[in-house]
Short mmCIF file of C-alpha atoms in Angstrom, two decimals:
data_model
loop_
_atom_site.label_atom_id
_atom_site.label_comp_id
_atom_site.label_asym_id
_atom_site.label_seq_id
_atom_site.Cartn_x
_atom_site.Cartn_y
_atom_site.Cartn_z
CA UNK A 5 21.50 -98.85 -8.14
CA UNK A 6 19.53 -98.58 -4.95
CA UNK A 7 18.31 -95.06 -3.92
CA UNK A 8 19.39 -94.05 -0.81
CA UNK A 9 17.58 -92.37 1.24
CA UNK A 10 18.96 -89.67 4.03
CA UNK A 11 16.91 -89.82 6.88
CA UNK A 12 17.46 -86.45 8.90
CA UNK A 13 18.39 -86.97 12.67
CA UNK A 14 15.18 -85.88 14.73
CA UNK A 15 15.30 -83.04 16.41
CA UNK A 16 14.09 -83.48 19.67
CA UNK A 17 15.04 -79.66 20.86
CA UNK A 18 14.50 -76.13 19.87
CA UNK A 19 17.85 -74.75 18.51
CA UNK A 20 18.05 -71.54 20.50
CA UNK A 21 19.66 -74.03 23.29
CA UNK A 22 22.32 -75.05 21.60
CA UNK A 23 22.74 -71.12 20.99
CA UNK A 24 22.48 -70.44 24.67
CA UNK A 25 24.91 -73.30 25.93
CA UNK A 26 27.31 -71.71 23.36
CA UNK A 27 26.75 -68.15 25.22
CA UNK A 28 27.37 -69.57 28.60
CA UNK A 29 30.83 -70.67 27.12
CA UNK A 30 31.96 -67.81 25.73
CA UNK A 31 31.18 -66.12 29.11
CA UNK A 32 33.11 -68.36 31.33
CA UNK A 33 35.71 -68.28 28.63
CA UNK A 34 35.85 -64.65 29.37
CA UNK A 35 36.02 -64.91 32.71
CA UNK A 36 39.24 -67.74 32.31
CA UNK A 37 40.62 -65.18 30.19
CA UNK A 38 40.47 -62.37 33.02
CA UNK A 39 40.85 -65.05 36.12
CA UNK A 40 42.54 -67.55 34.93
CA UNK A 41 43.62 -68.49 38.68
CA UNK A 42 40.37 -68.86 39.38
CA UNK A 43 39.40 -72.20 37.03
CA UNK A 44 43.00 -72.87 38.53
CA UNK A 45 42.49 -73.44 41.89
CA UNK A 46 39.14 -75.10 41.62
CA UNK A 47 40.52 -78.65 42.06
CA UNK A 48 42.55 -77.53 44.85
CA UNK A 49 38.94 -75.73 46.76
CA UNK A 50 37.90 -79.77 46.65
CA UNK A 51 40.72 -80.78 48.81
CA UNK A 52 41.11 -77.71 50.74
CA UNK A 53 38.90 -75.19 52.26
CA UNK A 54 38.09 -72.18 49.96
CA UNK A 55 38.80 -69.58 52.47
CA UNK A 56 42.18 -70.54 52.86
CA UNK A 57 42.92 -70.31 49.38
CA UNK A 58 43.49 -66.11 48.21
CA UNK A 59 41.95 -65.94 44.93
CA UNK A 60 39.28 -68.63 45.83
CA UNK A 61 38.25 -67.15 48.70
CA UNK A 62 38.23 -63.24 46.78
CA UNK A 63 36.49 -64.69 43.74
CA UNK A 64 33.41 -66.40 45.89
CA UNK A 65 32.59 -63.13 47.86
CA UNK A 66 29.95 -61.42 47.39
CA UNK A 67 32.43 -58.45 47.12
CA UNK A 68 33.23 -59.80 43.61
CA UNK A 69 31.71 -59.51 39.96
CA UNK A 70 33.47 -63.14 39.20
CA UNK A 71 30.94 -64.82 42.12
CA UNK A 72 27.54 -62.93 40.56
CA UNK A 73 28.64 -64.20 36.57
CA UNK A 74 29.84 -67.60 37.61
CA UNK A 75 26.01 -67.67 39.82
CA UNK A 76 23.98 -66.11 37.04
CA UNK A 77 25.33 -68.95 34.76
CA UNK A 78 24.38 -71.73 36.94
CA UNK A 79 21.03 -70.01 36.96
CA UNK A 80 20.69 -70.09 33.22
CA UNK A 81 22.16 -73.41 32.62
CA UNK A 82 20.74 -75.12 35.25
CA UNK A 83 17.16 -73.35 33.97
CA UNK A 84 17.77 -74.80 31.14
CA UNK A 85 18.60 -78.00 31.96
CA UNK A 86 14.80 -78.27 33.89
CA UNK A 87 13.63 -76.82 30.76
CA UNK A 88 14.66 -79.46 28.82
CA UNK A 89 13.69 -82.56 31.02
CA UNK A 90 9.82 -80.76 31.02
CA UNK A 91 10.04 -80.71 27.46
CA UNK A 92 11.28 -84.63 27.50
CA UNK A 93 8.10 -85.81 29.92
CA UNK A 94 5.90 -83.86 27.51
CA UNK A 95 5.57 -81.25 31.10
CA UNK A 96 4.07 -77.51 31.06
CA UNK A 97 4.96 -76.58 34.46
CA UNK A 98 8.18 -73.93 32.82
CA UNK A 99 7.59 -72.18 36.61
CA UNK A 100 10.38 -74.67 37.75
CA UNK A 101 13.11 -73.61 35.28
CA UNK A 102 13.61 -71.25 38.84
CA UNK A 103 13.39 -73.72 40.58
CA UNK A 104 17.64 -73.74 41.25
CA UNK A 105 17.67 -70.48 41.70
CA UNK A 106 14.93 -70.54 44.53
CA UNK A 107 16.60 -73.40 46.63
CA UNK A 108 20.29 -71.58 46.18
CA UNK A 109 18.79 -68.03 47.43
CA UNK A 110 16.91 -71.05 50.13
CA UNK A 111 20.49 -72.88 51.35
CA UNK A 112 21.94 -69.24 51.24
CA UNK A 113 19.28 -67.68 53.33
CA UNK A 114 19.35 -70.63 55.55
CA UNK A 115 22.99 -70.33 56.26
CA UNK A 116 22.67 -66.14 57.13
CA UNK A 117 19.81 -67.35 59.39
CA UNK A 118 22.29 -69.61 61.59
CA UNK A 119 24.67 -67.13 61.17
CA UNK A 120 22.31 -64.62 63.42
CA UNK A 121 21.13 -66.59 65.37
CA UNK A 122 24.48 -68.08 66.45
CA UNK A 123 26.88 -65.05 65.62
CA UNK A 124 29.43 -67.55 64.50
CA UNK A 125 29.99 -65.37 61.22
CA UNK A 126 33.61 -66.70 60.68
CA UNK A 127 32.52 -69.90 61.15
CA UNK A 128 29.25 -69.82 58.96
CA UNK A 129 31.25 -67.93 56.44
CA UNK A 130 33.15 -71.16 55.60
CA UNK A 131 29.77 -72.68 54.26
CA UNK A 132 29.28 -69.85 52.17
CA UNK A 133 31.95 -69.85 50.68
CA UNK A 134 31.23 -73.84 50.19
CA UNK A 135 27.93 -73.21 49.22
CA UNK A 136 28.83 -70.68 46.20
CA UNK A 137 31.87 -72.75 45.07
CA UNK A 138 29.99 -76.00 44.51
CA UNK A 139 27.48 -73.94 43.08
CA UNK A 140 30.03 -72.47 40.51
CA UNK A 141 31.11 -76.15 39.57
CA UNK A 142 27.61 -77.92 39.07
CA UNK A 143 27.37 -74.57 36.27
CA UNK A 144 30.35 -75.64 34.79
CA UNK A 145 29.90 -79.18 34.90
CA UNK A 146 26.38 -79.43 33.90
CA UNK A 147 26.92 -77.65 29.94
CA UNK A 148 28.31 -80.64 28.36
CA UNK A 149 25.80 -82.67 29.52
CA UNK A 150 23.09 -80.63 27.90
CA UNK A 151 24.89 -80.02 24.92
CA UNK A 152 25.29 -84.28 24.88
CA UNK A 153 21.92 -84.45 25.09
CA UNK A 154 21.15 -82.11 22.38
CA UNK A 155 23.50 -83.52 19.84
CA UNK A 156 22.30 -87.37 21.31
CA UNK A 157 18.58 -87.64 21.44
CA UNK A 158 18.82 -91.21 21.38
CA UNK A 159 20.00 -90.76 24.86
CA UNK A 160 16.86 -89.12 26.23
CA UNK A 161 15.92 -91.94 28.76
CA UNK A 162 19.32 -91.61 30.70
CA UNK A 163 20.21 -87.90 30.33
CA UNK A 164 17.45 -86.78 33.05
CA UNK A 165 18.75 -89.40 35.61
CA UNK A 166 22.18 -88.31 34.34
CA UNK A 167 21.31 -85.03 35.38
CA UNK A 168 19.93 -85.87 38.50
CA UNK A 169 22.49 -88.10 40.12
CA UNK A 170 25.03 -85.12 39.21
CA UNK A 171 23.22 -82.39 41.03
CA UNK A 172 22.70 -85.14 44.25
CA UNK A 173 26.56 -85.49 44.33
CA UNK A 174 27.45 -82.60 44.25
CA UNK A 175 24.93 -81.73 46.91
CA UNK A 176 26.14 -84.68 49.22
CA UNK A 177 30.03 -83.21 49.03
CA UNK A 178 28.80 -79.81 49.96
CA UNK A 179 26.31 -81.46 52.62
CA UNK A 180 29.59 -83.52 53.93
CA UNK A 181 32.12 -81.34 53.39
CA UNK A 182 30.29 -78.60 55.29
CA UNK A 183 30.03 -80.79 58.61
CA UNK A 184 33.35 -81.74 58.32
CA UNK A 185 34.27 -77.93 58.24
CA UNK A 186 31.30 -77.38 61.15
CA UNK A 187 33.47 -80.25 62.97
CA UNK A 188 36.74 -78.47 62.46
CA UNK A 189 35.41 -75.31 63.80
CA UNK A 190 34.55 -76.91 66.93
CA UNK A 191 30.33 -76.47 66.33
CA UNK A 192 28.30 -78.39 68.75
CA UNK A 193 26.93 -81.70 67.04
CA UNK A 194 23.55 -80.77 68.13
CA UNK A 195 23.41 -77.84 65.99
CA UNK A 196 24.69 -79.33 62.74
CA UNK A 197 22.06 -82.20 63.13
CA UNK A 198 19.18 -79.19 63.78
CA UNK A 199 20.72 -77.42 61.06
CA UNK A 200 20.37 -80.93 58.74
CA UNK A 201 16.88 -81.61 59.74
CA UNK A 202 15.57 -78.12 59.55
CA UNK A 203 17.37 -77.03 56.54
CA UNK A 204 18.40 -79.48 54.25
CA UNK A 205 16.23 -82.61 54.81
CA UNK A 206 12.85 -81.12 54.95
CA UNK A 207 13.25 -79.20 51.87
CA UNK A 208 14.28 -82.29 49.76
CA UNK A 209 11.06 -83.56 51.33
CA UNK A 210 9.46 -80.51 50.10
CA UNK A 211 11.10 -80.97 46.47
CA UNK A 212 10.24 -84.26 46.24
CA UNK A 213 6.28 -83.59 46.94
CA UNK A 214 6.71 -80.46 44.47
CA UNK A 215 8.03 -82.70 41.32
CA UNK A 216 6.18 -86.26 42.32
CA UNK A 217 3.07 -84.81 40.26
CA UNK A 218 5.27 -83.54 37.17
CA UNK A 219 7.34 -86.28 36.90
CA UNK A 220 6.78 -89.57 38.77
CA UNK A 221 4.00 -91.56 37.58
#
């Protein structure tokens, strides 16, 4: 009889990751546990506005404990998520793991910046809102992805493109979802299109010139 030999899947990352995907779980599990309505009426928020549904609109305020966890876990898992395409393009620049956080605090700054200059508060509230609850779903949605990819190295080559194609749809629904809610609350066209070319497109611009040396060759 033929020996057989076991040949140990490689292990492509560390396994604290694994460890820390599992921790994000159990804290949004938590947090279905306590606001159950608020995984609830998540689908609806993509149909409807979030302000005009009650626990949506209480639960991504920054009045609320809910809005900082369900943030503070897209800042982890998305961290990791950078951390583990540097480690896949053999890449040393671990500064961008906050690299999430800084364009979230960016769009959110952005939108308190038209908000005082225009005074529109109700109206630039709406994109808050928008802003925090896509945020809280690209946290969500991003986890089993990663943990995929940890438990699949053999997909390696498609999981950063994977990764990237998710975060760009998600940022094209807020992008047109929020001018369809500018539209609806009667903004002039020519300040959504300033508002698109002075703070969304040139910062994409800037993103792209930031990661071209790290990661396309």
């Amino acid at each position: 009889m033929k020996d057989i030999a076991l040949t140990l899947r490689e292990e492509f990352f560390p396994h604290w990751l694994i460890y820390a995907l599992l921790a994000t779980i159990i804290v949004l599990s938590a947090i279905k546990s306590q606001k159950e309505m608020v995984f609830a009426q998540m689908k609806a928020a993509f149909f409807k506005p979030p302000s005009t549904l009650p626990e949506a609109k209480e639960n991504l305020s920054f009045r609320n404990l809910t809005n900082y966890l369900m943030l503070l876990n897209y800042f982890v898992v998305s961290g990791l998520a950078i951390y583990m395409v540097l480690l896949y393009f053999d890449r040393t620049a671990y500064w961008m793991v906050f690299l999430p956080a800084s364009i979230y605090f960016f769009q959110l700054f952005s939108l308190y910046f038209v908000n005082f200059i225009s005074g529109e508060y109700l109206k630039v509230r709406e994109n808050i809102i928008l802003l925090n609850f896509i945020t809280h779903i690209l946290g969500i949605v991003i986890i089993p992805l990663l943990i995929i990819w940890i438990l699949n190295p053999d997909l390696s080559q498609y999981m950063p493109k994977c990764l990237f194609y998710v975060v760009i749809l998600f940022y094209i629904i807020r992008l047109v979802r929020g001018i369809f809610m500018a539209i609806h609350n009667k903004v002039l066209w020519f300040y959504i299109i300033l508002y698109l070319c002075a703070l969304e497109i040139w910062p994409i611009m800037v993103g792209y010139l930031v990661l071209s040396p790290n990661f396309i060759r």
